[in-house]
XYZ file of C-alpha atoms in Angstrom:
285
model
C 81.081 114.935 49.503
C 82.529 112.893 51.772
C 81.808 113.795 55.234
C 83.654 112.176 58.198
C 82.768 112.863 62.451
C 85.234 113.498 64.665
C 86.889 111.456 67.261
C 84.753 113.487 70.054
C 81.192 113.490 67.728
C 81.247 109.580 67.185
C 81.608 109.332 70.855
C 78.789 111.242 71.436
C 76.765 109.031 69.654
C 77.384 106.759 71.039
C 75.004 107.904 73.978
C 71.319 107.778 73.441
C 69.233 111.350 73.400
C 65.841 110.136 74.811
C 67.081 108.271 77.312
C 68.827 110.991 78.549
C 65.705 113.115 78.029
C 64.701 110.497 80.199
C 66.989 110.947 82.808
C 66.783 114.928 83.233
C 62.739 114.410 84.238
C 63.259 111.925 86.570
C 65.750 113.412 89.038
C 64.735 117.364 87.842
C 67.982 118.778 86.476
C 66.818 120.886 84.024
C 64.589 123.042 87.260
C 65.132 127.147 86.422
C 67.526 125.968 83.814
C 67.706 128.919 81.921
C 68.385 128.848 78.392
C 71.633 125.635 79.858
C 70.348 122.688 78.936
C 72.116 119.254 81.363
C 73.244 117.822 77.450
C 74.737 121.122 77.389
C 76.866 120.466 80.108
C 77.462 116.763 79.497
C 79.215 117.099 76.402
C 81.358 120.896 78.291
C 82.423 117.810 80.626
C 82.549 115.091 78.545
C 84.905 117.675 76.137
C 86.654 118.575 79.907
C 87.881 115.400 80.300
C 89.052 114.111 76.766
C 90.920 116.689 76.134
C 92.176 117.513 79.700
C 90.931 121.155 80.553
C 92.737 121.757 83.304
C 90.403 125.057 84.331
C 86.300 126.164 83.093
C 88.059 128.695 80.743
C 90.336 125.394 78.809
C 86.592 124.016 78.419
C 85.348 127.255 77.950
C 87.794 128.521 75.387
C 88.025 124.872 73.711
C 84.719 124.379 72.737
C 84.623 128.281 70.890
C 87.238 127.019 69.383
C 84.610 124.795 67.266
C 81.955 126.375 66.075
C 80.775 125.451 63.019
C 80.863 121.875 65.074
C 78.918 122.120 68.002
C 75.832 121.978 66.043
C 76.752 118.492 65.347
C 76.512 117.716 69.086
C 73.541 119.068 69.612
C 75.414 121.624 71.847
C 73.928 125.561 69.887
C 76.619 127.246 71.360
C 79.936 127.456 73.723
C 79.500 127.592 77.738
C 80.607 131.117 79.145
C 82.757 129.709 82.397
C 79.771 131.253 84.539
C 77.553 129.542 83.457
C 79.113 126.087 83.221
C 80.337 127.084 87.202
C 76.430 127.376 88.466
C 75.514 124.271 86.809
C 78.860 122.311 88.623
C 77.565 123.353 91.278
C 73.499 123.099 91.356
C 72.494 120.544 90.104
C 71.573 117.682 90.749
C 75.187 114.744 90.758
C 72.586 111.736 90.912
C 71.759 111.881 87.166
C 75.524 111.720 86.502
C 75.728 108.485 88.408
C 71.927 107.537 87.056
C 73.865 108.528 83.557
C 77.209 106.344 83.914
C 75.295 103.402 85.315
C 72.962 103.146 81.999
C 76.421 103.593 79.710
C 77.880 100.987 81.890
C 75.162 98.922 81.593
C 75.206 99.139 77.834
C 79.128 98.173 77.625
C 79.181 95.413 79.457
C 76.289 93.961 77.018
C 78.193 94.986 74.182
C 80.624 94.050 75.736
C 81.852 91.118 74.013
C 82.616 87.816 76.593
C 85.375 86.148 78.251
C 88.004 85.936 75.574
C 89.862 83.537 77.771
C 87.738 80.524 78.898
C 88.462 79.734 81.869
C 87.725 76.519 83.248
C 85.313 76.879 85.670
C 82.066 79.148 85.232
C 81.938 81.473 88.468
C 81.891 84.585 87.986
C 86.127 85.269 87.717
C 86.848 89.458 89.705
C 90.371 91.630 90.259
C 90.770 94.082 93.084
C 93.098 95.585 92.868
C 94.720 99.525 94.284
C 96.828 102.368 92.606
C 98.256 105.233 94.060
C 98.281 108.430 92.306
C 100.611 111.192 93.592
C 99.923 114.520 93.813
C 101.343 118.099 94.307
C 100.901 118.597 98.597
C 101.254 122.171 97.846
C 98.260 121.889 96.084
C 96.383 119.824 97.423
C 97.766 119.454 101.654
C 94.502 117.468 102.158
C 96.090 114.600 100.220
C 98.674 113.878 102.387
C 100.914 110.300 102.127
C 104.629 111.404 103.495
C 105.925 113.920 104.613
C 106.514 116.053 101.019
C 104.082 114.099 99.220
C 100.633 113.935 98.172
C 98.559 111.372 96.891
C 94.945 109.369 96.308
C 94.301 105.879 95.909
C 92.378 104.251 93.282
C 90.676 100.884 93.993
C 89.236 99.188 91.438
C 87.384 95.852 90.485
C 87.759 94.491 87.479
C 85.134 91.908 86.213
C 86.467 89.243 83.754
C 83.043 89.527 81.613
C 83.718 92.002 79.085
C 87.036 93.441 81.502
C 85.037 96.007 82.777
C 85.669 98.220 86.063
C 82.151 96.706 88.315
C 83.152 98.787 91.294
C 86.024 102.074 91.805
C 87.141 103.605 94.213
C 89.046 106.516 95.065
C 90.888 107.211 99.075
C 93.132 108.916 100.417
C 96.555 107.715 100.097
C 97.059 106.625 103.672
C 93.625 104.198 103.635
C 94.264 100.441 103.684
C 93.165 98.057 100.908
C 91.075 95.758 103.039
C 89.065 99.223 104.121
C 87.624 98.811 100.768
C 87.815 95.385 100.356
C 84.794 94.951 103.153
C 82.573 97.641 101.250
C 82.096 95.231 98.856
C 79.144 93.262 98.140
C 79.893 89.867 96.077
C 77.872 87.276 94.826
C 77.958 84.068 95.930
C 80.119 81.510 93.697
C 82.235 84.675 92.510
C 85.433 84.357 93.070
C 87.963 87.218 93.306
C 91.558 87.243 92.708
C 93.848 89.520 94.674
C 97.235 90.330 96.230
C 98.573 90.001 99.401
C 97.836 93.629 100.642
C 93.902 92.415 101.101
C 94.760 89.329 103.908
C 92.380 89.794 106.720
C 91.051 87.003 108.254
C 87.694 88.157 109.927
C 87.348 89.328 104.996
C 88.221 85.998 104.235
C 85.325 84.082 106.923
C 83.011 86.377 105.960
C 83.509 85.937 101.899
C 83.571 82.124 103.088
C 80.080 82.820 105.266
C 78.604 83.887 102.162
C 79.244 80.952 99.600
C 83.004 83.569 97.456
C 85.708 82.193 97.570
C 89.029 84.177 97.095
C 92.634 83.474 95.821
C 95.090 85.413 97.006
C 99.011 85.144 98.883
C 99.783 84.032 102.097
C 101.609 86.530 104.538
C 105.392 85.498 104.454
C 104.453 84.769 108.680
C 101.678 83.935 108.868
C 101.576 81.002 111.251
C 99.726 77.699 110.275
C 98.700 73.807 111.094
C 98.984 71.294 108.133
C 95.480 68.771 108.416
C 95.573 67.559 105.260
C 97.885 66.435 101.939
C 96.154 66.716 98.601
C 97.962 64.617 96.327
C 99.257 66.027 92.891
C 97.731 65.011 89.385
C 99.515 66.707 86.848
C 102.460 68.581 88.378
C 103.690 70.408 86.416
C 105.063 73.839 88.473
C 102.564 72.864 91.804
C 105.207 72.026 93.971
C 102.458 72.015 96.791
C 98.492 71.523 97.959
C 97.798 70.961 101.677
C 94.292 71.893 103.305
C 95.894 74.731 106.915
C 94.212 76.186 109.692
C 95.764 79.360 110.942
C 97.699 78.824 114.460
C 97.552 81.563 116.583
C 94.730 82.041 118.674
C 93.448 85.959 117.328
C 92.950 84.343 113.889
C 91.553 80.937 114.412
C 89.340 82.894 116.756
C 88.763 85.450 113.468
C 88.710 82.958 110.851
C 88.074 79.681 111.849
C 87.954 77.539 108.462
C 90.423 75.737 107.347
C 91.853 76.870 103.796
C 94.467 75.641 100.793
C 97.257 76.712 100.521
C 98.876 75.798 97.274
C 102.359 76.224 96.470
C 103.529 77.255 93.091
C 106.698 78.038 91.168
C 106.796 80.984 88.276
C 108.293 79.205 84.799
C 110.262 82.617 83.907
C 111.640 83.012 87.184
C 111.822 80.353 89.528
C 111.075 81.740 92.266
C 108.051 80.411 94.646
C 104.543 81.502 94.768
C 102.152 80.688 97.906
C 98.352 80.926 97.128
C 95.828 80.546 99.954
C 91.838 79.952 99.134
C 88.944 78.559 100.162
C 87.935 77.359 97.050
C 88.648 73.102 97.399
C 87.079 72.248 93.968
C 89.058 73.257 91.385
C 92.671 71.141 90.471
C 95.435 73.080 92.504
C 96.804 73.902 88.440
C 93.002 75.928 88.144
C-alpha cells in the first residue's frame, strides 16, 4: 500500500518531540494539566495558523473533521473550545518563545548559504517595515488615521539563509526609528535600509560600535564636502565623496564624517543618493 502523509503532518514532523518535552519540563508548561497536553495545544494553534482559523470554534471543528488523521499528529482527540481557551490563557508564553527560537536556530542551520556571493564577508542585514491595514471598528486600539486602523510590522532580514532575525509588531503610528534603536547588531555587520530610518544620533551610535549602515540621504540634508574620491570603475556611479553635516544640531548628533555616493538606476535613469559610514568598499559595491 502506498502511504502519503499530509502536508500538515509533514510540517508537524519537523519538530523534535524529545526536545519539545524538555522545553515543557523546563517551563513547567503542563503543571496542573488534566489530559490536554502542550503538544495538543501546539498542534491546535499551528492548525489555526495554517488553516487561517478565525475563532476557537473553527479550530475545534476543523480538527474534529479529520479525526482519523489526528493520531498521526500525536493528538488523541480534538480539543473543546473551553479547553483550548483555558490553556491559551494560563500556560506560560515563555515556553512557546523558547520553542520559536529553537526552531529558528534549526532553520538557520538547515538553510543554504548565501545564494548570491557578495564581494565582502560581512554579515548583511536588511531592515524595513510594512503597514498592515485593520478594520478600525474591530480594532479601535490600532487607530492610524481618522477612519483607518493599522499595525506596523518591522522586520530585520539576515541574508545568510534569508531568514528573519528580528520582528516587531507595533502601532501603525510608531516611527520606524524607534524600532531601529532597539536593535543589537554585531560589530562588522552591514545594515541596509531606506531613508525612513534616518536618525543622526542612531548613525553615530552604530559608527562608535563598528556597525556599518547603508541608507538613502534625505533630499533636504545640509552637508559640507570634505573630500572627493576618484571613481575607478565608473559604470553607473556618478559621485563618491566624504561629507560632514553642516547644521550645528546635526553635527552634535553625528560628529563623524560619512560617505555620500550617487548612482544612476540603469532601468529608470533616476539618481540614487546613498549614505554610509563604510569607506573601504568600492563605490560600485
